[in-house]
Short mmCIF file of C-alpha atoms in Angstrom, two decimals:
data_model
loop_
_atom_site.label_atom_id
_atom_site.label_comp_id
_atom_site.label_asym_id
_atom_site.label_seq_id
_atom_site.Cartn_x
_atom_site.Cartn_y
_atom_site.Cartn_z
CA MET K 1 181.45 -8.49 51.82
CA TYR K 2 177.91 -6.59 52.27
CA VAL K 3 176.27 -4.10 50.27
CA ALA K 4 173.38 -2.34 50.79
CA VAL K 5 170.54 -3.82 48.61
CA LYS K 6 166.81 -2.02 48.36
CA GLY K 7 163.89 -4.06 47.28
CA GLY K 8 162.21 -6.39 48.43
CA GLU K 9 159.73 -4.74 51.31
CA ARG K 10 156.77 -5.75 50.06
CA ALA K 11 157.94 -9.57 49.63
CA ILE K 12 159.22 -9.54 53.00
CA GLU K 13 155.82 -8.10 54.31
CA ALA K 14 153.58 -10.64 52.42
CA ALA K 15 156.15 -13.36 53.91
CA HIS K 16 155.63 -11.84 57.52
CA ASP K 17 151.73 -12.00 56.90
CA TRP K 18 151.88 -15.50 55.53
CA LEU K 19 153.97 -16.77 58.45
CA ALA K 20 151.65 -15.60 61.04
CA GLU K 21 148.59 -17.38 59.16
CA GLU K 22 150.71 -20.35 59.16
CA ARG K 23 151.69 -20.17 62.83
CA ARG K 24 148.01 -20.19 63.36
CA GLY K 25 147.19 -23.14 61.27
CA ASN K 26 143.84 -24.34 60.50
CA PRO K 27 141.43 -22.09 62.08
CA GLU K 28 138.88 -24.47 63.01
CA VAL K 29 141.35 -25.96 65.59
CA PRO K 30 141.27 -24.47 68.45
CA GLU K 31 144.19 -21.82 69.37
CA LEU K 32 146.76 -22.75 71.77
CA SER K 33 147.12 -20.74 74.88
CA ILE K 34 150.41 -19.57 76.70
CA ALA K 35 149.03 -21.44 79.63
CA GLN K 36 148.32 -24.72 77.59
CA ILE K 37 152.07 -24.53 76.47
CA ARG K 38 153.48 -23.58 79.95
CA GLU K 39 151.75 -26.45 81.30
CA GLN K 40 151.56 -29.04 78.74
CA MET K 41 154.83 -28.55 77.32
CA ALA K 42 156.38 -27.96 80.48
CA LEU K 43 160.01 -29.52 79.21
CA ALA K 44 160.02 -27.72 76.08
CA VAL K 45 159.44 -24.50 78.22
CA ASN K 46 162.33 -25.84 80.70
CA ARG K 47 164.62 -25.88 77.59
CA VAL K 48 164.06 -22.54 76.18
CA MET K 49 164.36 -21.19 79.65
CA ALA K 50 167.83 -22.93 80.09
CA GLU K 51 169.30 -22.24 76.84
CA GLY K 52 167.56 -18.77 76.43
CA SER K 53 169.29 -18.15 79.93
CA LEU K 54 166.52 -16.44 81.62
CA TYR K 55 163.88 -18.09 83.84
CA ASP K 56 160.28 -16.82 82.88
CA PRO K 57 157.92 -19.95 82.15
CA ASP K 58 155.45 -17.55 80.62
CA LEU K 59 157.70 -15.85 78.66
CA ALA K 60 159.57 -19.04 77.01
CA ALA K 61 155.96 -20.48 76.34
CA LEU K 62 155.10 -17.37 74.48
CA ALA K 63 158.21 -17.62 72.56
CA ILE K 64 157.61 -21.34 71.50
CA LYS K 65 154.08 -20.15 70.08
CA GLN K 66 155.79 -17.33 68.22
CA ALA K 67 158.50 -19.63 66.94
CA ARG K 68 155.98 -22.27 65.80
CA GLY K 69 157.61 -24.74 68.18
CA ASP K 70 160.91 -24.33 66.55
CA LEU K 71 162.97 -24.31 69.93
CA ILE K 72 166.08 -22.54 69.11
CA GLU K 73 163.90 -19.85 67.60
CA ALA K 74 162.50 -19.67 70.61
CA VAL K 75 165.78 -19.23 72.61
CA PHE K 76 166.56 -16.86 70.09
CA LEU K 77 163.64 -14.55 71.23
CA ILE K 78 164.28 -15.05 74.85
CA ARG K 79 167.66 -14.09 74.33
CA ALA K 80 166.68 -11.00 72.43
CA TYR K 81 164.10 -9.92 75.18
CA ARG K 82 166.91 -10.82 77.91
CA THR K 83 168.97 -8.09 76.41
CA THR K 84 166.34 -4.97 77.12
CA LEU K 85 166.12 -5.82 80.86
CA PRO K 86 167.91 -3.66 83.23
CA ARG K 87 170.00 -6.21 85.85
CA PHE K 88 168.97 -5.52 89.11
CA GLY K 89 172.14 -7.59 90.39
CA GLY K 90 173.10 -11.09 91.16
CA SER K 91 171.67 -13.53 93.87
CA VAL K 92 173.02 -15.26 96.57
CA PRO K 93 174.20 -18.45 95.08
CA VAL K 94 171.25 -21.04 95.55
CA GLU K 95 171.60 -23.78 98.14
CA THR K 96 170.51 -27.03 96.50
CA ASP K 97 171.10 -29.01 99.40
CA LYS K 98 167.93 -27.27 100.80
CA MET K 99 166.00 -28.19 97.65
CA ALA K 100 162.22 -29.19 97.97
CA LEU K 101 162.89 -32.59 96.01
CA ILE K 102 160.57 -34.02 93.48
CA ARG K 103 163.36 -36.28 92.25
CA ARG K 104 166.35 -37.74 93.80
CA ILE K 105 168.60 -40.68 92.69
CA SER K 106 171.81 -41.95 93.21
CA ALA K 107 173.65 -44.59 90.92
CA THR K 108 176.33 -45.24 93.57
CA PHE K 109 174.75 -45.33 96.88
CA LYS K 110 171.43 -47.59 97.15
CA ASP K 111 170.82 -46.81 100.67
CA ALA K 112 171.43 -42.77 100.75
CA PRO K 113 170.19 -40.68 103.96
CA GLY K 114 166.92 -39.06 102.06
CA GLY K 115 166.24 -42.41 99.89
CA GLN K 116 165.89 -42.65 96.27
CA VAL K 117 162.65 -40.74 94.82
CA LEU K 118 161.93 -41.14 91.33
CA GLY K 119 159.60 -38.36 90.88
CA PRO K 120 157.74 -38.05 87.32
CA THR K 121 160.16 -39.74 85.27
CA PHE K 122 160.31 -41.55 81.62
CA ASP K 123 162.57 -44.24 82.96
CA TYR K 124 160.99 -47.40 83.20
CA THR K 125 158.20 -46.53 80.78
CA HIS K 126 158.31 -48.67 77.77
CA ARG K 127 158.67 -45.78 75.07
CA LEU K 128 155.50 -47.20 73.24
CA LEU K 129 153.03 -44.66 71.85
CA ASP K 130 150.04 -44.17 74.06
CA PHE K 131 147.02 -43.78 72.13
CA LYS K 132 144.81 -43.00 75.01
CA LEU K 133 146.21 -39.41 74.65
CA MET K 134 144.72 -39.07 71.27
CA ALA K 135 141.47 -39.57 72.68
CA GLU K 136 140.41 -36.81 75.27
CA GLY K 137 140.57 -38.62 78.65
CA ALA K 138 140.23 -37.88 82.05
CA ALA K 139 143.45 -36.28 83.59
CA SER K 140 145.10 -39.43 85.62
CA GLN K 141 145.71 -38.93 89.22
CA ALA K 142 148.97 -39.22 90.86
CA GLN K 143 149.70 -41.34 93.62
CA THR K 144 150.32 -39.73 97.55
CA ARG K 145 151.97 -40.70 100.59
CA ASP K 146 152.21 -39.13 103.89
CA ALA K 147 155.98 -38.69 104.96
CA ALA K 148 157.68 -36.29 107.60
CA PRO K 149 160.54 -34.45 105.56
CA GLU K 150 163.72 -35.93 105.57
CA PRO K 151 166.82 -34.29 105.24
CA ALA K 152 168.73 -35.31 101.91
CA PRO K 153 172.14 -34.35 102.35
CA HIS K 154 174.33 -34.09 98.92
CA ILE K 155 175.88 -37.73 98.32
CA LEU K 156 179.06 -36.48 97.47
CA GLN K 157 179.62 -34.67 100.87
CA LEU K 158 179.17 -37.89 102.67
CA LEU K 159 182.21 -39.17 100.34
CA ASP K 160 184.10 -35.70 101.09
CA ARG K 161 184.02 -36.00 104.79
CA ASP K 162 185.46 -39.50 104.43
CA GLY K 163 188.34 -37.92 102.32
CA LEU K 164 187.47 -39.78 99.33
CA MET K 165 186.40 -37.15 97.32
CA GLU K 166 188.35 -34.19 96.02
CA PRO K 167 187.68 -31.28 98.28
CA GLN K 168 185.70 -28.45 96.91
CA PRO K 169 187.06 -25.17 98.35
CA ARG K 170 183.96 -22.82 99.52
CA HIS K 171 184.58 -19.18 98.67
CA ASP K 172 182.31 -15.81 97.96
CA SER K 173 183.92 -14.30 94.93
CA THR K 174 181.99 -12.57 92.15
CA PRO K 175 182.04 -15.05 89.17
CA PRO K 176 183.13 -13.93 85.84
CA ASP K 177 179.85 -13.07 83.22
CA LEU K 178 180.15 -14.11 79.86
CA THR K 179 177.12 -11.70 79.27
CA ARG K 180 179.23 -8.96 80.25
CA ALA K 181 182.35 -9.86 78.94
CA PRO K 182 183.64 -11.62 76.12
CA LEU K 183 184.61 -15.33 76.75
CA GLU K 184 188.34 -15.61 76.76
CA LEU K 185 190.46 -18.29 77.13
CA PRO K 186 191.78 -20.20 79.04
CA ALA K 187 188.26 -19.87 80.93
CA THR K 188 188.03 -20.49 84.99
CA ARG K 189 185.64 -23.34 85.69
CA PRO K 190 182.49 -21.24 86.90
CA LEU K 191 183.08 -19.44 83.27
CA ARG K 192 182.82 -22.83 81.58
CA LEU K 193 179.78 -23.70 83.77
CA GLN K 194 178.13 -20.99 82.70
CA ALA K 195 178.62 -21.32 78.95
CA LEU K 196 177.62 -25.23 79.62
CA THR K 197 174.61 -24.61 81.23
CA ARG K 198 173.24 -22.00 78.55
CA GLY K 199 174.85 -24.33 75.74
CA ASP K 200 172.92 -26.45 73.41
CA GLU K 201 171.45 -29.85 74.87
CA GLY K 202 172.23 -31.45 71.71
CA PHE K 203 175.64 -30.50 71.79
CA VAL K 204 176.39 -30.83 75.11
CA LEU K 205 174.92 -34.21 74.89
CA SER K 206 176.82 -35.46 72.04
CA MET K 207 180.31 -34.17 73.67
CA ALA K 208 179.31 -35.91 76.63
CA TYR K 209 178.69 -38.99 74.85
CA SER K 210 182.09 -38.81 72.91
CA THR K 211 183.68 -39.10 76.48
CA GLN K 212 181.73 -42.08 77.24
CA ARG K 213 182.95 -43.82 74.12
CA GLY K 214 186.50 -42.96 74.68
CA TYR K 215 187.51 -39.57 73.28
CA GLY K 216 188.83 -38.41 76.66
CA ARG K 217 187.29 -40.87 78.89
CA THR K 218 186.52 -39.80 82.54
CA HIS K 219 184.74 -43.13 83.81
CA ALA K 220 181.49 -41.40 85.52
CA PHE K 221 179.19 -42.60 87.96
CA VAL K 222 175.97 -40.47 88.62
CA GLY K 223 176.73 -40.16 92.29
CA GLU K 224 173.69 -37.70 92.63
CA LEU K 225 170.91 -36.03 90.48
CA ARG K 226 168.47 -34.10 91.77
CA ILE K 227 165.47 -31.98 90.74
CA GLY K 228 163.24 -29.61 92.63
CA THR K 229 162.64 -25.82 93.51
CA VAL K 230 165.05 -23.68 95.41
CA ALA K 231 164.36 -20.11 96.76
CA VAL K 232 166.35 -17.41 95.35
CA GLU K 233 167.77 -14.73 97.93
CA MET K 234 169.26 -11.16 96.93
CA ASP K 235 170.73 -8.38 98.94
CA ILE K 236 168.30 -5.58 98.54
CA PRO K 237 170.16 -2.55 98.97
CA GLU K 238 167.24 -0.60 100.20
CA LEU K 239 166.94 -2.99 103.14
CA GLY K 240 170.27 -3.99 103.68
CA PHE K 241 170.09 -7.48 104.14
CA ALA K 242 168.86 -10.41 101.91
CA VAL K 243 165.41 -11.66 101.11
CA GLU K 244 163.81 -14.54 98.99
CA ILE K 245 162.60 -12.81 95.51
CA GLY K 246 161.14 -15.95 94.08
CA GLU K 247 162.09 -19.85 93.66
CA VAL K 248 163.20 -21.83 90.49
CA GLU K 249 163.14 -25.24 89.60
CA LEU K 250 166.69 -26.73 88.87
CA THR K 251 168.06 -30.09 88.07
CA GLU K 252 171.38 -30.79 89.57
CA CYS K 253 173.73 -33.61 88.64
CA GLU K 254 176.95 -34.44 90.44
CA THR K 255 179.39 -36.96 88.80
CA VAL K 256 181.97 -39.18 90.56
CA ASN K 257 184.80 -40.11 88.39
CA GLN K 258 188.02 -41.91 88.41
CA PHE K 259 190.27 -41.29 90.93
CA THR K 260 193.82 -39.82 90.64
CA GLY K 261 196.71 -39.91 93.02
CA SER K 262 199.86 -38.48 93.06
CA LYS K 263 203.11 -38.30 95.34
CA THR K 264 201.53 -35.90 97.38
CA GLU K 265 197.80 -36.63 96.82
CA PRO K 266 196.17 -39.86 98.12
CA PRO K 267 194.25 -41.60 95.39
CA GLN K 268 190.61 -39.80 95.55
CA PHE K 269 187.48 -39.55 93.49
CA THR K 270 187.10 -36.35 91.17
CA ARG K 271 183.88 -34.38 90.55
CA GLY K 272 181.93 -33.13 87.48
CA TYR K 273 178.97 -30.94 88.04
CA GLY K 274 176.13 -29.80 86.24
CA LEU K 275 173.00 -27.61 87.24
CA VAL K 276 170.02 -26.57 84.80
CA PHE K 277 166.84 -24.46 84.71
CA GLY K 278 163.83 -26.86 84.87
CA GLN K 279 163.48 -30.35 84.70
CA SER K 280 166.27 -31.09 82.04
CA GLU K 281 168.20 -34.23 83.33
CA ARG K 282 169.55 -35.24 79.94
CA LYS K 283 171.21 -32.05 79.71
CA ALA K 284 172.57 -31.72 83.55
CA ILE K 285 174.21 -35.31 83.12
CA SER K 286 175.79 -34.14 80.12
CA MET K 287 177.26 -30.71 81.51
CA SER K 288 178.84 -32.68 84.26
CA LEU K 289 180.25 -34.79 81.73
CA VAL K 290 181.95 -32.65 80.02
CA ASP K 291 182.75 -29.99 82.81
CA ARG K 292 184.83 -33.13 84.13
CA ALA K 293 186.19 -34.10 80.63
CA LEU K 294 187.34 -29.97 80.37
CA ARG K 295 189.22 -30.19 84.17
CA TRP K 296 191.94 -32.62 82.73
CA LYS K 297 194.90 -29.83 82.96
CA GLU K 298 194.02 -28.86 86.37
CA LEU K 299 194.10 -32.53 87.43
CA GLY K 300 197.26 -33.16 85.73
CA GLU K 301 195.61 -35.64 83.23
CA GLU K 302 196.73 -36.46 79.94
CA ASP K 303 195.67 -34.47 76.82
CA THR K 304 194.44 -37.06 74.07
CA GLY K 305 193.45 -34.59 72.06
CA ALA K 306 189.71 -35.64 72.34
CA PRO K 307 187.21 -32.80 71.41
CA ALA K 308 185.75 -32.67 74.68
CA GLN K 309 188.79 -31.97 76.52
CA ASP K 310 189.29 -28.92 74.08
CA GLU K 311 188.02 -25.69 75.83
CA GLU K 312 188.46 -23.74 72.75
CA PHE K 313 186.37 -26.16 70.62
CA VAL K 314 183.61 -26.95 73.30
CA LEU K 315 182.94 -23.25 74.62
CA TYR K 316 183.20 -21.65 71.05
CA HIS K 317 180.66 -24.11 69.54
CA CYS K 318 178.06 -24.77 72.42
CA ASP K 319 176.07 -21.60 72.07
CA ASN K 320 173.18 -22.52 69.56
CA ILE K 321 172.14 -18.83 69.41
CA GLN K 322 175.68 -17.93 68.08
CA ALA K 323 175.92 -20.97 65.95
CA THR K 324 172.65 -20.80 64.19
CA GLY K 325 173.67 -16.95 63.87
CA PHE K 326 176.64 -17.41 61.78
CA LEU K 327 175.10 -20.64 59.88
CA GLU K 328 171.92 -19.02 58.51
CA HIS K 329 173.85 -15.73 57.59
CA ILE K 330 175.30 -17.55 54.45
CA LYS K 331 171.35 -17.48 53.43
CA LEU K 332 171.57 -13.64 53.30
CA PRO K 333 172.57 -11.57 49.97
CA HIS K 334 176.29 -12.29 49.17
CA TYR K 335 175.77 -10.98 45.60
CA VAL K 336 179.02 -8.99 45.45
CA ASP K 337 181.26 -12.00 47.12
CA PHE K 338 179.57 -14.69 44.95
CA GLN K 339 180.18 -12.06 41.78
CA SER K 340 184.02 -11.84 42.39
CA GLU K 341 184.06 -15.54 42.65
CA LEU K 342 182.43 -16.22 39.66
CA GLU K 343 184.45 -13.62 37.82
CA LEU K 344 187.52 -15.68 39.23
CA ILE K 345 186.69 -18.89 38.40
CA ARG K 346 185.60 -17.75 34.55
CA ARG K 347 189.42 -16.37 34.56
CA LEU K 348 190.75 -19.83 35.77
CA ARG K 349 188.99 -21.46 33.12
CA ALA K 350 189.98 -19.47 30.58
CA GLU K 351 193.37 -19.43 31.28
CA ALA K 352 193.55 -23.31 31.67
CA GLN K 353 192.06 -24.04 28.43
CA ALA K 354 194.49 -21.32 26.66
CA THR K 355 197.27 -23.11 28.39
CA ALA K 356 195.64 -26.47 26.88
CA ALA K 357 195.24 -25.06 23.59
CA HIS K 358 198.69 -23.94 23.80
CA GLN K 359 200.07 -27.14 24.72
CA GLU K 360 198.08 -28.59 22.01
CA ALA K 361 199.52 -26.62 19.52
CA ALA K 362 202.77 -27.19 20.51
CA GLU K 363 202.33 -30.66 20.38
CA MET M 1 158.68 -10.79 101.63
CA GLY M 2 159.51 -14.22 100.26
CA LEU M 3 156.15 -15.32 100.47
CA LEU M 4 154.59 -12.08 98.68
CA ALA M 5 157.47 -12.56 95.83
CA ARG M 6 156.52 -16.11 95.35
CA ALA M 7 152.66 -15.31 96.12
CA CYS M 8 150.46 -15.62 92.68
CA PRO M 9 149.35 -12.26 91.64
CA ALA M 10 145.76 -12.97 91.27
CA ARG M 11 145.50 -14.48 94.46
CA LEU M 12 147.06 -11.50 96.32
CA ALA M 13 145.00 -9.26 94.57
CA ALA M 14 142.18 -11.13 95.69
CA LEU M 15 143.38 -10.86 99.38
CA LEU M 16 144.07 -7.18 99.50
CA PRO M 17 141.11 -5.85 97.13
CA ASP M 18 141.12 -2.34 98.24
CA PRO M 19 144.82 -1.12 98.55
CA PRO M 20 145.66 2.52 100.45
CA ALA M 21 147.02 5.45 98.61
CA SER M 22 150.38 5.42 98.26
CA GLU M 23 152.87 7.49 96.66
CA TRP M 24 155.96 6.11 94.32
CA LEU M 25 159.48 6.12 95.88
CA ARG M 26 160.23 4.00 92.55
CA LYS M 27 157.74 3.19 90.25
CA PRO M 28 157.56 -0.59 89.48
CA GLU M 29 160.55 -1.64 86.78
CA VAL M 30 160.91 -5.07 85.35
CA GLY M 31 164.43 -6.17 85.30
CA SER M 32 166.51 -9.32 85.70
CA VAL M 33 168.44 -10.83 88.56
CA MET M 34 171.50 -13.13 87.54
CA VAL M 35 170.56 -16.28 89.62
CA ARG M 36 173.79 -18.14 91.00
CA GLY M 37 175.08 -21.57 91.61
CA ARG M 38 178.14 -23.11 93.57
CA THR M 39 180.65 -25.10 91.47
CA GLY M 40 180.05 -28.71 92.82
CA ALA M 41 177.00 -27.37 95.01
CA VAL M 42 179.54 -26.01 97.43
CA GLY M 43 182.27 -24.39 95.86
CA ALA M 44 182.87 -21.06 93.82
CA PRO M 45 179.68 -19.10 92.38
CA PHE M 46 178.95 -19.16 88.95
CA ASN M 47 176.16 -17.42 86.97
CA LEU M 48 173.38 -20.18 86.13
CA GLY M 49 171.38 -17.56 84.30
CA GLU M 50 168.95 -14.81 84.61
CA MET M 51 165.34 -14.35 86.37
CA SER M 52 162.42 -11.85 85.57
CA VAL M 53 161.80 -9.83 88.31
CA THR M 54 159.76 -6.51 89.34
CA ARG M 55 160.63 -3.98 91.73
CA CYS M 56 159.14 -0.89 93.50
CA SER M 57 159.37 1.28 96.21
CA LEU M 58 156.17 3.24 97.61
CA GLN M 59 155.30 5.66 100.87
CA LEU M 60 151.93 5.68 102.53
CA ALA M 61 150.25 8.99 103.43
CA ASP M 62 151.64 8.44 107.15
CA GLY M 63 155.08 8.24 105.90
CA ARG M 64 155.63 4.28 106.22
CA VAL M 65 157.65 2.88 103.32
CA GLY M 66 157.41 -0.36 101.29
CA HIS M 67 159.62 -2.23 99.16
CA ALA M 68 159.13 -5.16 96.71
CA TYR M 69 161.20 -7.73 94.67
CA VAL M 70 158.84 -10.22 93.21
CA GLN M 71 159.64 -12.72 90.65
CA GLY M 72 157.91 -12.29 87.35
CA ARG M 73 156.76 -9.09 85.43
CA ASP M 74 153.65 -8.30 87.39
CA LYS M 75 153.52 -4.63 88.08
CA ASP M 76 150.53 -5.14 90.07
CA HIS M 77 151.82 -7.79 91.95
CA ALA M 78 155.06 -5.68 93.18
CA THR M 79 152.79 -2.59 93.86
CA ARG M 80 150.59 -5.06 96.48
CA ALA M 81 153.71 -6.66 97.74
CA ALA M 82 155.30 -3.11 98.43
CA LEU M 83 151.97 -2.22 100.20
CA VAL M 84 151.83 -5.05 102.34
CA ASP M 85 155.54 -4.49 103.11
CA ALA M 86 154.57 -0.91 104.23
CA LEU M 87 151.20 -1.87 106.26
CA MET M 88 153.09 -4.54 107.91
CA GLN M 89 155.24 -1.78 109.80
CA GLY M 90 152.25 -0.34 111.64
CA ALA M 91 149.47 -1.13 113.86
CA GLU M 92 147.51 -2.95 111.10
CA ALA M 93 150.54 -5.39 111.24
CA ALA M 94 148.25 -8.28 112.95
CA GLN M 95 145.33 -7.85 110.92
CA ILE M 96 147.41 -7.80 107.64
CA ASP M 97 149.11 -10.85 108.71
CA ALA M 98 145.73 -12.77 109.20
CA ALA M 99 144.21 -11.52 106.30
CA VAL M 100 146.92 -11.90 103.32
CA LEU M 101 150.07 -13.54 104.57
CA ALA M 102 148.59 -16.52 106.99
CA PRO M 103 146.16 -17.53 103.73
CA LEU M 104 149.40 -17.34 101.47
CA ALA M 105 151.52 -19.35 103.90
CA ALA M 106 148.61 -21.80 104.21
CA GLU M 107 148.05 -22.26 100.55
CA GLU M 108 151.85 -22.61 99.69
CA ALA M 109 152.54 -25.07 102.43
CA ALA M 110 149.29 -27.07 100.91
CA ARG M 111 150.96 -26.81 97.56
CA ARG M 112 154.17 -28.04 98.72
CA THR M 113 152.91 -30.83 100.90
CA ALA M 114 150.88 -32.01 98.17
CA ARG M 115 154.09 -31.98 96.03
CA ALA M 116 156.13 -33.61 98.77
CA ALA M 117 153.42 -36.10 99.26
CA ARG M 118 153.53 -37.29 95.44
CA ALA M 119 157.17 -37.39 95.68
CA ALA M 120 157.27 -39.70 98.54
CA ALA M 121 155.01 -42.11 96.49
CA THR M 122 157.72 -42.64 94.19
CA LYS M 123 160.35 -43.40 97.05
CA VAL M 124 161.81 -46.99 96.05
CA GLU M 125 161.77 -49.36 98.73
CA PHE M 126 164.71 -52.13 98.11
CA PHE M 127 164.51 -55.40 99.14
CA THR M 128 167.06 -57.90 98.62
CA MET M 129 166.65 -61.18 96.90
CA VAL M 130 167.72 -64.50 98.36
CA ARG M 131 170.50 -66.06 96.59
CA GLY M 132 169.80 -69.83 95.99
CA GLU M 133 173.19 -71.04 95.76
CA ASP M 134 173.08 -73.69 98.43
#
């Protein structure tokens, strides 16, 4: 229960002033610019864009600066800003097979058409601190190689062509939008994917990890992981046709999972899918594992009671802004609530003591 | 229009330093567009998240109309993109193409080629080890 409480205005103002001073840190150290955060903390910017559900690198960098590097607070700022924007419409679904790739790997096919491109990855680094970065050094130069552009079709589509992959029927319905209508269960797969792509990376990662450890096991292989930029097109009412309105960097993961078969269907592989704003491959892989685990009912699998199979558990707890809002509200004044608890416990104690005294007297 | 939408606002301003006078049909407005993906890359659409977009519409003194939808929140960017759109519908088309669109296209192509060349350098060349069993 909440009651209006007055007072504390001066304390709040002083707290905010101090916050601003602390945010700046030691004034003898140069201040961070938005461009520095955008360029040099790019993966933090990517995470804030993905979970804030708004692709705008400058705004995400500003949010990180304002939040003193607290990424969930930064996501909160982006979500709040997002609600102030009028929605012009929805894009044509992006065509990830036409992505300008910077990374593309497959754990299932060595010789995939288009090849395996490592890109700017942390993989194969030794995870040793690089003390050279502590000293201001010259920027290192990436190697280059001239290469004619080569088509890189989706690897799972190659399996699909051979009939070994669960078919993925294409249609063009307008997808449900959890930012416009409350999330209702059971959710369709498009709605689940929307919730997962903006879900907390840590939560989605742990859920995915739990499936690997046996809680709703789905035997996933990374069929393909790709990172790159795609064009975003939208139908412009003034023009009457679709034009490109910009481009976004995305990470896409497709998993190949254990085959299922039935009396009517021959054994085939099944799919999990992850698509996330920015370079966010841990999140994209996690998303595809959780997507696949949540498909148990549709694929006629057994409900093992695993958390990752529980749609309500996953979808209602993956949003870190909802979670932090409810969690942190308990630090706000609950004086009346607590007063009634206090009175109750005093009464119960008094009653217990009276009973004990009564029994002692009787004995 | 895609080229203008993706252009760096400062670069577009440098290429079109003296924009002609125009009247607003719709003043520059910042909003969002919901970006969609497809389930399993090819299936049913789903909502991935929004992106910031600025749009405007304007009319030149001679009646030509220009529209713009550009990525980001830069109203000047949207204005210049709409002006170029309007100018491209008349006698200046060739001139605007050479002065504005061609340099933007060349610079964008160079940026893409540079990234593709870095990616190509990280392409894996597999070789098979000879097994020493016999």
